[in-house]
C-alpha positions as a printed Julia matrix, in Angstrom:
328×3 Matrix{Float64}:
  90.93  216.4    80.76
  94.74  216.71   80.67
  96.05  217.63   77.36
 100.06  215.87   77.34
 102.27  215.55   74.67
 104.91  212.85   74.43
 107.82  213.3    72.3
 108.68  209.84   70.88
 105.82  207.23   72.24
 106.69  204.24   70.51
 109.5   202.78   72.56
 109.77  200.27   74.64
 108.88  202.03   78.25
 106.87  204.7    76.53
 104.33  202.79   74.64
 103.23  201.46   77.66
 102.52  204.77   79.06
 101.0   205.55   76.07
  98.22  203.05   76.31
  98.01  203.7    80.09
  97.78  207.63   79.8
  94.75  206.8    77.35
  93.22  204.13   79.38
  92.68  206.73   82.08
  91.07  210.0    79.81
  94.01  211.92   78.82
  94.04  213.7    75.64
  97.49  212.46   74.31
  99.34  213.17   71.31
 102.66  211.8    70.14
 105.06  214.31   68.37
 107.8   211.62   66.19
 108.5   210.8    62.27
 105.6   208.76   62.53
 108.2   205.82   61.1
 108.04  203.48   64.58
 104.68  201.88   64.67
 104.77  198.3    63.44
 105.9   196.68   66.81
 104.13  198.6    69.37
 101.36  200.43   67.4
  99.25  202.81   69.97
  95.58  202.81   69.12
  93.92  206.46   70.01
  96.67  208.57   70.28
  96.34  211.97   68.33
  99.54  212.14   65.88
 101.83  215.26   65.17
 104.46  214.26   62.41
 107.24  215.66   62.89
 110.86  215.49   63.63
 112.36  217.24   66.73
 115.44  217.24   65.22
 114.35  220.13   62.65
 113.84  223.04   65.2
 111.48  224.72   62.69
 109.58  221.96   61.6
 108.74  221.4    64.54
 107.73  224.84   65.71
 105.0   224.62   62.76
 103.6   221.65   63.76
 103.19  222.44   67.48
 101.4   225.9    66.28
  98.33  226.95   68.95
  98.92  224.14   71.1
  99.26  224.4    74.93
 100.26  221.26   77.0
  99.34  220.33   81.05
 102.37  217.81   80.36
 105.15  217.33   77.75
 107.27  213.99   78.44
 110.49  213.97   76.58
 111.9   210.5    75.53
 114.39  211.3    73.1
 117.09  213.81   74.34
 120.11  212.71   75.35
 122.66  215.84   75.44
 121.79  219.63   76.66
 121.6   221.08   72.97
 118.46  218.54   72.55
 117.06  220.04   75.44
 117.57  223.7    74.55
 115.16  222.98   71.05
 113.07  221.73   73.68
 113.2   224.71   75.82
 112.96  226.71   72.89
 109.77  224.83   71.5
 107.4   224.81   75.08
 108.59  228.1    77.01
 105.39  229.02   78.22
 103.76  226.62   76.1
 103.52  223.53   78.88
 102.7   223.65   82.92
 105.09  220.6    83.37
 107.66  219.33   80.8
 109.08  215.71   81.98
 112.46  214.73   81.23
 113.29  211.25   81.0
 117.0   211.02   82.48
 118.52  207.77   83.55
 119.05  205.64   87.08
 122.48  204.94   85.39
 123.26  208.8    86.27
 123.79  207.88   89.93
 127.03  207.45   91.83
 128.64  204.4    90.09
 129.98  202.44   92.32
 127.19  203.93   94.6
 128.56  204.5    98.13
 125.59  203.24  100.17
 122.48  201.69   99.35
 119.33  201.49   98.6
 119.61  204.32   96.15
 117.94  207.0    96.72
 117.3   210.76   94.6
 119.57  212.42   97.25
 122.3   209.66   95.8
 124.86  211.59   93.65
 124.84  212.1    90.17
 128.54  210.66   89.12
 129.31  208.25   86.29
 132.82  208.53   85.37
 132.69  205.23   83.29
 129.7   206.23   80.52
 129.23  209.09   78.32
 125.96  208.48   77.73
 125.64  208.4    81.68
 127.41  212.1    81.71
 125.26  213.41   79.18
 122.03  212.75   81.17
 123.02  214.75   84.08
 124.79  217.38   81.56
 120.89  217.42   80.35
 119.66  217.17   84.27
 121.86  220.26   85.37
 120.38  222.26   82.37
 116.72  221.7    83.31
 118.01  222.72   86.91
 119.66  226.22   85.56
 116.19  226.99   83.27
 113.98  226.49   86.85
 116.37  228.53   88.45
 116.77  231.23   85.68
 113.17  231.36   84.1
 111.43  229.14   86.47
 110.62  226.49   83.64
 108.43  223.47   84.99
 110.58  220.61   84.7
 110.68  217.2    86.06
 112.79  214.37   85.86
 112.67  210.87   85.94
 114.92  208.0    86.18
 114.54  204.79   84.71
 117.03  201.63   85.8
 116.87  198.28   83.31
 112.9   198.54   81.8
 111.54  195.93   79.58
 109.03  195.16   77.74
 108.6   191.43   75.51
 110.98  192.66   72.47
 113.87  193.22   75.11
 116.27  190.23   76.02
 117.89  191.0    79.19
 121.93  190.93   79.41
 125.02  191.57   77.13
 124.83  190.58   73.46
 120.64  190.29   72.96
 119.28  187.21   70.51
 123.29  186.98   69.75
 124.08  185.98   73.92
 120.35  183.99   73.98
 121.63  181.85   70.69
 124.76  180.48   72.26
 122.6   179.78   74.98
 120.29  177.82   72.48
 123.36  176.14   70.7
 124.07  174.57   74.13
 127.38  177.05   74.38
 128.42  178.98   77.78
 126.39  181.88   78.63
 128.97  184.41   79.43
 128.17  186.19   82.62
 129.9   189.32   84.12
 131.65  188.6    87.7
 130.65  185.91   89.5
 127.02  186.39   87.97
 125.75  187.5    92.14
 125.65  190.79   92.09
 121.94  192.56   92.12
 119.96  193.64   89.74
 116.35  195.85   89.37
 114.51  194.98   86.16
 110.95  196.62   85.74
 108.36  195.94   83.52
 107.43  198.68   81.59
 104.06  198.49   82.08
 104.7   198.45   86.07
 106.79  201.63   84.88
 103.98  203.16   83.58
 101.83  203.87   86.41
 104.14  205.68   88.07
 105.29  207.96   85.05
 101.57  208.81   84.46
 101.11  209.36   87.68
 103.18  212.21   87.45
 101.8   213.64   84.57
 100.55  217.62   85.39
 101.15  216.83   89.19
 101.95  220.3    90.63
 104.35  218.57   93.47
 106.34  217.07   90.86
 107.81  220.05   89.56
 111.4   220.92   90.09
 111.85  217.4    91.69
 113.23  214.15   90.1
 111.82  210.2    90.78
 113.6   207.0    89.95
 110.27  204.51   89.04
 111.88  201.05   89.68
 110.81  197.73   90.23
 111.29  196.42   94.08
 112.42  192.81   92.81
 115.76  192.3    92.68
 117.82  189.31   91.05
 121.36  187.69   90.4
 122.51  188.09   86.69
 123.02  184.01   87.65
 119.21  184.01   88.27
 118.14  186.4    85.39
 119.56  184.32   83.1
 118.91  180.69   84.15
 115.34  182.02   84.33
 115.43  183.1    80.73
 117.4   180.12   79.35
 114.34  178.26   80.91
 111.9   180.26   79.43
 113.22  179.45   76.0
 113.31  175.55   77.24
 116.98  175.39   78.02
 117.13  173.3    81.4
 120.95  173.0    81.52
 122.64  176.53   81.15
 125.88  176.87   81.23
 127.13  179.97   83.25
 130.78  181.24   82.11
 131.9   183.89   84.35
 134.1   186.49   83.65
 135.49  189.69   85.01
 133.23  192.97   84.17
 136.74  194.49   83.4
 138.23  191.61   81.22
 134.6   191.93   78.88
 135.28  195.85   78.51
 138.61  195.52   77.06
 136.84  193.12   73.86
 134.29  195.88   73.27
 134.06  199.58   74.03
 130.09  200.13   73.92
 129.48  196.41   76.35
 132.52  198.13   78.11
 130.4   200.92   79.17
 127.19  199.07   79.68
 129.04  197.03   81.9
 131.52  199.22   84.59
 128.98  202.21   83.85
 125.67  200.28   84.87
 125.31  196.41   85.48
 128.62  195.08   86.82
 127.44  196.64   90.15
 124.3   195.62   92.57
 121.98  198.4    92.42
 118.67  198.78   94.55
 116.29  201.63   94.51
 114.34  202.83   97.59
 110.73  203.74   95.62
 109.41  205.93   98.74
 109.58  209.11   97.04
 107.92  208.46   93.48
 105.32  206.09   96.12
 104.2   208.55   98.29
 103.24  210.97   95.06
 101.71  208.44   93.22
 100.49  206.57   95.65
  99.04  203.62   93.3
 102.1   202.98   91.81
 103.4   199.19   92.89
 104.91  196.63   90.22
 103.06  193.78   90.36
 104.53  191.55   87.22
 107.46  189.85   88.63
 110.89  188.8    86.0
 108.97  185.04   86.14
 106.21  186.17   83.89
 107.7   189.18   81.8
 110.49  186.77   80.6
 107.46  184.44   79.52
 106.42  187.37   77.14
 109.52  188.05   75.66
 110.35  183.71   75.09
 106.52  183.88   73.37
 107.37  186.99   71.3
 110.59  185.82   69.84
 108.88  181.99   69.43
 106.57  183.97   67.41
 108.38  186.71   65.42
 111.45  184.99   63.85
 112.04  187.69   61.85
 113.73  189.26   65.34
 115.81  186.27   65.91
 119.02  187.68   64.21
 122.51  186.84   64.93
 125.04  189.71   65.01
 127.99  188.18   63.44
 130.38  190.75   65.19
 128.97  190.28   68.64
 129.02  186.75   68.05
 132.54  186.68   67.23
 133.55  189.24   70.07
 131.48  186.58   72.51
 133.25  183.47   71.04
 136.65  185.2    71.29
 136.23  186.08   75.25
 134.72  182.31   76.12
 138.04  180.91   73.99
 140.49  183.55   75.53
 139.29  182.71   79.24
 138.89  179.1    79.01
 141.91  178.97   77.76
């Protein structure tokens, strides 16, 4: 029985490896603050309470362990990953970093994407920092020969997560009849996985002695218009009529820095993934839930759970000033 470790586990791609991983034997254990459960609770997982954050807390509550497989969620810059270096040196045969399919050329060159496309984001930081974090898991192979692996999500959902600029905010003009405000001309591509799709790959992966030293992008092979992605939601949530605004990616940066950087860093360009590589490893892996029936999920879940229908007064005013500034 594999013995893995994930730190985090409750988020939105890895809670459904979670329950995956355990639906197929592994022994798995979640190392977090133990302060994330309500939404997507994990039945059978082992718990270590902790936070990573505190070096030496840590350290005590990982005492006499040894891991097949540690899967990192949570770091985001190199000094995460040194802890993390720190904490499993010697202590894990494989220790999984999840990096980001944002880290590849932006615009890319040529596609499909593939994991021999270049790592080069000049338009988000948090872009950089992943292959900052990449390049130091490539120095500690090459200086110690620590097992690493990496793997690159794109856009991964599960039913909490409203697809596009502005969340509940965007979907609520869309439900007050208002224009949705879409970047471009709303035709440019776009791969959105389900996270449980997601999760047969990443599991997949999980102790496999080919993986190490190599990275994966584990994508959906659907892709769709934003014009698509959202007339399919707005119909989801019973809105026949939607009213598309479109607007330069460029124009929308300059009314917010952090949709600035979601935007020319990551959707305002088509992106599609060639899945050979992470295929041919895993060779079950294929996403069968198509954006049709996830966006179901997430209309049901927020039909249900008003408590998550919340308007953010600041994006709603940044939204309202961009639809009255263009218009005009």
């Amino acid at each position: 029985m594999k013995k893995v470790l994930f730190i985090g586990g409750t988020g939105i791609i890895s809670s459904a490896c979670s329950r995956l991983a355990l639906e197929r034997g592994i022994d798995l254990y979640h190392l977090n603050r133990g302060q994330s459960q309500s939404v997507r609770e994990v039945k059978g997982v082992k718990q270590i309470v902790a936070d990573i954050r505190d070096p030496e807390a840590a350290r005590v509550a990982l005492e006499g362990h040894q891991w097949d497989s540690v899967v990192d969620w949570i770091s985001f810059v190199p000094e995460h990953l040194q802890v993390c270096l720190d904490l499993f040196r010697g202590k894990t045969g494989q220790f999984v970093f999840i990096s980001s399919a944002s880290a590849y050329q932006t615009p890319p060159l040529r596609q499909p994407v593939t994991e021999d496309t270049p790592l080069d984001n000049p338009f988000w930081e948090y872009s950089r920092n992943k292959i900052a974090c990449e390049r130091f898991l490539e120095k500690a192979y090459a200086d110690e020969d620590f097992p690493y692996t990496v793997v690159r999500p794109s856009h991964t959902y599960d039913k909490t997560l409203l697809i596009g600029e502005g969340g509940y905010t965007a979907l609520k003009r869309v439900l007050d009849g208002k224009p949705c405000i879409v970047h471009g001309d709303g035709t440019s591509l776009w791969t959105i996985t389900n996270h449980r799709d997601f999760a047969k790959g990443l599991v997949g992966l999980l102790a496999h002695p080919d993986a190490i030293a190599q990275a994966y992008h584990i994508t959906s092979d659907e892709w769709l218009p934003w014009n698509q992605i959202w007339t399919m939601t707005a119909k989801a949530f019973g809105v026949d009529d939607i009213k598309l605004l479109h607007v330069p990616s460029d124009i929308m940066a300059r009314y917010d820095a952090d949709m600035g950087a979601s935007l020319l860093g990551d959707k305002t360009h088509s992106m599609i993934f060639d899945n050979s590589k992470i295929k041919a490893l895993v060779p079950d892996f294929k996403c069968t839930i198509p954006f049709s029936e996830g966006v179901l999920e997430i209309a049901e879940f927020y039909k249900t759970h008003p408590e998550r229908c919340k308007e953010d007064s600041r994006m709603a005013a940044v939204l309202d000033r961009i639809e009255k500034d263009w218009t005009r």
